[in-house]
PDB file of C-alpha atoms in Angstrom:
ATOM      1  CA  MET J 217      51.538-162.160 -15.249  1.00  0.00           C
ATOM      2  CA  THR J 218      52.772-158.742 -16.324  1.00  0.00           C
ATOM      3  CA  GLN J 219      54.529-156.691 -13.672  1.00  0.00           C
ATOM      4  CA  ILE J 220      55.659-153.092 -13.618  1.00  0.00           C
ATOM      5  CA  THR J 221      57.752-150.968 -11.282  1.00  0.00           C
ATOM      6  CA  ILE J 222      56.393-147.657 -10.053  1.00  0.00           C
ATOM      7  CA  THR J 223      58.983-145.350  -8.509  1.00  0.00           C
ATOM      8  CA  ILE J 224      57.497-142.497  -6.493  1.00  0.00           C
ATOM      9  CA  ASP J 225      59.732-140.031  -4.703  1.00  0.00           C
ATOM     10  CA  ASN J 226      62.633-142.526  -5.018  1.00  0.00           C
ATOM     11  CA  GLN J 227      60.650-145.403  -3.452  1.00  0.00           C
ATOM     12  CA  ARG J 228      59.941-148.456  -5.597  1.00  0.00           C
ATOM     13  CA  PHE J 229      56.647-150.316  -5.695  1.00  0.00           C
ATOM     14  CA  GLN J 230      55.940-153.470  -7.673  1.00  0.00           C
ATOM     15  CA  ALA J 231      52.565-153.863  -9.350  1.00  0.00           C
ATOM     16  CA  LYS J 232      50.743-156.530 -11.318  1.00  0.00           C
ATOM     17  CA  LEU J 233      48.658-155.687 -14.379  1.00  0.00           C
ATOM     18  CA  ASN J 234      45.465-157.502 -15.323  1.00  0.00           C
ATOM     19  CA  GLU J 235      44.677-158.734 -18.842  1.00  0.00           C
ATOM     20  CA  SER J 236      42.417-155.813 -19.823  1.00  0.00           C
ATOM     21  CA  ALA J 237      42.687-153.734 -22.987  1.00  0.00           C
ATOM     22  CA  THR J 238      43.479-150.750 -20.732  1.00  0.00           C
ATOM     23  CA  ALA J 239      46.446-152.589 -19.185  1.00  0.00           C
ATOM     24  CA  LYS J 240      47.779-153.486 -22.631  1.00  0.00           C
ATOM     25  CA  GLN J 241      47.563-149.867 -23.838  1.00  0.00           C
ATOM     26  CA  ILE J 242      49.316-148.543 -20.744  1.00  0.00           C
ATOM     27  CA  LEU J 243      52.024-151.203 -20.959  1.00  0.00           C
ATOM     28  CA  ALA J 244      52.634-150.160 -24.576  1.00  0.00           C
ATOM     29  CA  ALA J 245      53.115-146.532 -23.441  1.00  0.00           C
ATOM     30  CA  LEU J 246      55.865-147.359 -20.917  1.00  0.00           C
ATOM     31  CA  PRO J 247      58.189-145.966 -19.705  1.00  0.00           C
ATOM     32  CA  LEU J 248      56.358-143.022 -18.146  1.00  0.00           C
ATOM     33  CA  ASP J 249      57.841-140.089 -16.246  1.00  0.00           C
ATOM     34  CA  ALA J 250      55.468-137.552 -14.708  1.00  0.00           C
ATOM     35  CA  THR J 251      54.679-135.294 -11.783  1.00  0.00           C
ATOM     36  CA  ALA J 252      51.826-136.631  -9.671  1.00  0.00           C
ATOM     37  CA  THR J 253      49.020-134.751  -7.995  1.00  0.00           C
ATOM     38  CA  LYS J 254      47.690-136.047  -4.681  1.00  0.00           C
ATOM     39  CA  TRP J 255      43.912-136.049  -4.169  1.00  0.00           C
ATOM     40  CA  GLY J 256      43.121-137.477  -0.756  1.00  0.00           C
ATOM     41  CA  ASP J 257      44.790-140.890  -0.713  1.00  0.00           C
ATOM     42  CA  GLU J 258      45.176-141.070  -4.485  1.00  0.00           C
ATOM     43  CA  PHE J 259      48.002-140.046  -6.787  1.00  0.00           C
ATOM     44  CA  TYR J 260      47.192-139.315 -10.415  1.00  0.00           C
ATOM     45  CA  PHE J 261      49.109-138.031 -13.409  1.00  0.00           C
ATOM     46  CA  GLY J 262      48.398-137.536 -17.093  1.00  0.00           C
ATOM     47  CA  ILE J 263      49.756-140.084 -19.560  1.00  0.00           C
ATOM     48  CA  PRO J 264      49.920-140.202 -23.373  1.00  0.00           C
ATOM     49  CA  VAL J 265      47.087-142.736 -23.645  1.00  0.00           C
ATOM     50  CA  THR J 266      43.534-141.919 -24.723  1.00  0.00           C
ATOM     51  CA  LEU J 267      40.906-144.535 -23.926  1.00  0.00           C
ATOM     52  CA  ALA J 268      37.147-144.603 -23.493  1.00  0.00           C
ATOM     53  CA  GLU J 269      35.485-145.673 -20.273  1.00  0.00           C
ATOM     54  CA  ALA J 270      35.493-149.486 -20.171  1.00  0.00           C
ATOM     55  CA  PRO J 271      32.187-151.384 -19.833  1.00  0.00           C
ATOM     56  CA  ASP J 272      33.321-152.560 -16.380  1.00  0.00           C
ATOM     57  CA  ALA J 273      34.563-149.145 -15.195  1.00  0.00           C
ATOM     58  CA  GLN J 274      33.856-148.461 -11.528  1.00  0.00           C
ATOM     59  CA  SER J 275      34.086-145.684  -8.970  1.00  0.00           C
ATOM     60  CA  GLU J 276      34.608-147.804  -5.854  1.00  0.00           C
ATOM     61  CA  VAL J 277      37.994-149.525  -5.852  1.00  0.00           C
ATOM     62  CA  ALA J 278      40.218-151.394  -3.413  1.00  0.00           C
ATOM     63  CA  VAL J 279      43.307-150.038  -1.666  1.00  0.00           C
ATOM     64  CA  GLY J 280      46.285-150.514  -4.003  1.00  0.00           C
ATOM     65  CA  THR J 281      44.226-150.327  -7.204  1.00  0.00           C
ATOM     66  CA  LEU J 282      45.820-148.963 -10.373  1.00  0.00           C
ATOM     67  CA  ALA J 283      43.273-147.396 -12.700  1.00  0.00           C
ATOM     68  CA  TYR J 284      42.925-145.161 -15.730  1.00  0.00           C
ATOM     69  CA  TRP J 285      40.634-142.124 -15.484  1.00  0.00           C
ATOM     70  CA  PRO J 286      39.279-141.461 -19.007  1.00  0.00           C
ATOM     71  CA  PRO J 287      38.241-137.772 -18.593  1.00  0.00           C
ATOM     72  CA  GLY J 288      41.785-136.797 -17.585  1.00  0.00           C
ATOM     73  CA  ASN J 289      43.809-139.388 -19.524  1.00  0.00           C
ATOM     74  CA  ALA J 290      45.256-140.141 -16.102  1.00  0.00           C
ATOM     75  CA  PHE J 291      47.058-143.019 -14.406  1.00  0.00           C
ATOM     76  CA  CYS J 292      45.658-143.334 -10.859  1.00  0.00           C
ATOM     77  CA  ILE J 293      47.063-145.057  -7.786  1.00  0.00           C
ATOM     78  CA  PHE J 294      44.511-145.490  -4.993  1.00  0.00           C
ATOM     79  CA  PHE J 295      45.782-146.078  -1.457  1.00  0.00           C
ATOM     80  CA  GLY J 296      42.971-144.873   0.809  1.00  0.00           C
ATOM     81  CA  PRO J 297      39.944-142.605   0.952  1.00  0.00           C
ATOM     82  CA  THR J 298      39.569-139.672  -1.425  1.00  0.00           C
ATOM     83  CA  PRO J 299      37.474-136.507  -0.937  1.00  0.00           C
ATOM     84  CA  VAL J 300      34.436-138.300  -2.467  1.00  0.00           C
ATOM     85  CA  SER J 301      34.772-141.508  -0.401  1.00  0.00           C
ATOM     86  CA  GLN J 302      31.892-142.488   1.864  1.00  0.00           C
ATOM     87  CA  GLY J 303      34.077-144.397   4.298  1.00  0.00           C
ATOM     88  CA  SER J 304      37.602-145.770   4.427  1.00  0.00           C
ATOM     89  CA  GLU J 305      37.608-147.304   0.945  1.00  0.00           C
ATOM     90  CA  PRO J 306      38.966-145.418  -2.062  1.00  0.00           C
ATOM     91  CA  ARG J 307      36.478-143.862  -4.462  1.00  0.00           C
ATOM     92  CA  ALA J 308      37.280-142.292  -7.814  1.00  0.00           C
ATOM     93  CA  TYR J 309      35.764-138.954  -8.806  1.00  0.00           C
ATOM     94  CA  SER J 310      34.036-140.763 -11.692  1.00  0.00           C
ATOM     95  CA  PRO J 311      34.309-144.319 -13.084  1.00  0.00           C
ATOM     96  CA  VAL J 312      37.823-145.586 -13.815  1.00  0.00           C
ATOM     97  CA  ASN J 313      39.188-148.503 -15.823  1.00  0.00           C
ATOM     98  CA  VAL J 314      40.925-150.801 -13.331  1.00  0.00           C
ATOM     99  CA  PHE J 315      44.088-152.265 -14.875  1.00  0.00           C
ATOM    100  CA  GLY J 316      46.163-153.587 -11.983  1.00  0.00           C
ATOM    101  CA  HIS J 317      47.171-153.397  -8.337  1.00  0.00           C
ATOM    102  CA  LEU J 318      50.182-152.705  -6.159  1.00  0.00           C
ATOM    103  CA  LEU J 319      51.925-155.717  -4.663  1.00  0.00           C
ATOM    104  CA  ASP J 320      53.696-153.686  -1.975  1.00  0.00           C
ATOM    105  CA  ASP J 321      52.456-151.965   1.186  1.00  0.00           C
ATOM    106  CA  VAL J 322      50.799-148.630   0.369  1.00  0.00           C
ATOM    107  CA  ALA J 323      51.625-147.014   3.746  1.00  0.00           C
ATOM    108  CA  PRO J 324      54.672-145.040   2.448  1.00  0.00           C
ATOM    109  CA  LEU J 325      52.419-143.304  -0.108  1.00  0.00           C
ATOM    110  CA  ARG J 326      50.436-141.601   2.662  1.00  0.00           C
ATOM    111  CA  THR J 327      53.441-139.496   3.721  1.00  0.00           C
ATOM    112  CA  MET J 328      54.212-138.248   0.193  1.00  0.00           C
ATOM    113  CA  ARG J 329      53.000-134.900  -1.085  1.00  0.00           C
ATOM    114  CA  SER J 330      51.552-133.598  -4.325  1.00  0.00           C
ATOM    115  CA  GLY J 331      54.207-132.776  -6.916  1.00  0.00           C
ATOM    116  CA  VAL J 332      56.300-135.932  -6.466  1.00  0.00           C
ATOM    117  CA  ARG J 333      58.037-137.437  -9.479  1.00  0.00           C
ATOM    118  CA  VAL J 334      56.665-140.763 -10.686  1.00  0.00           C
ATOM    119  CA  GLN J 335      58.346-143.177 -13.075  1.00  0.00           C
ATOM    120  CA  VAL J 336      56.631-146.295 -14.375  1.00  0.00           C
ATOM    121  CA  THR J 337      58.631-149.002 -16.130  1.00  0.00           C
ATOM    122  CA  ALA J 338      58.013-152.539 -17.334  1.00  0.00           C
ATOM    123  CA  ILE J 339      59.910-155.319 -15.587  1.00  0.00           C
TER     124      ILE J 339
END
């Protein structure tokens, strides 16, 4: 089990990565330091990884999902509905490659604003 630490606005969150090719590429790019944009209940930020859409890419994801958005080369953290959601579940703008999930409560993310600093490190 590969775990990472995501620090957002000085709060730490632990996450578990799956065994996908996307997860392996992102792990190889760590550490990451970026400024995140908030889109509904999703944070995303560009990373130096370029990948195609995976065969199992999906738009509907669970709360706490970590995903890669191919059109924007972006690392995404979903923690609630987005502007394109059709209910309370998160929905990506277009299909994303799911590569992991948060192990901690997502509630603190809802109070954070766009422009927060995000650091992602391997454990």
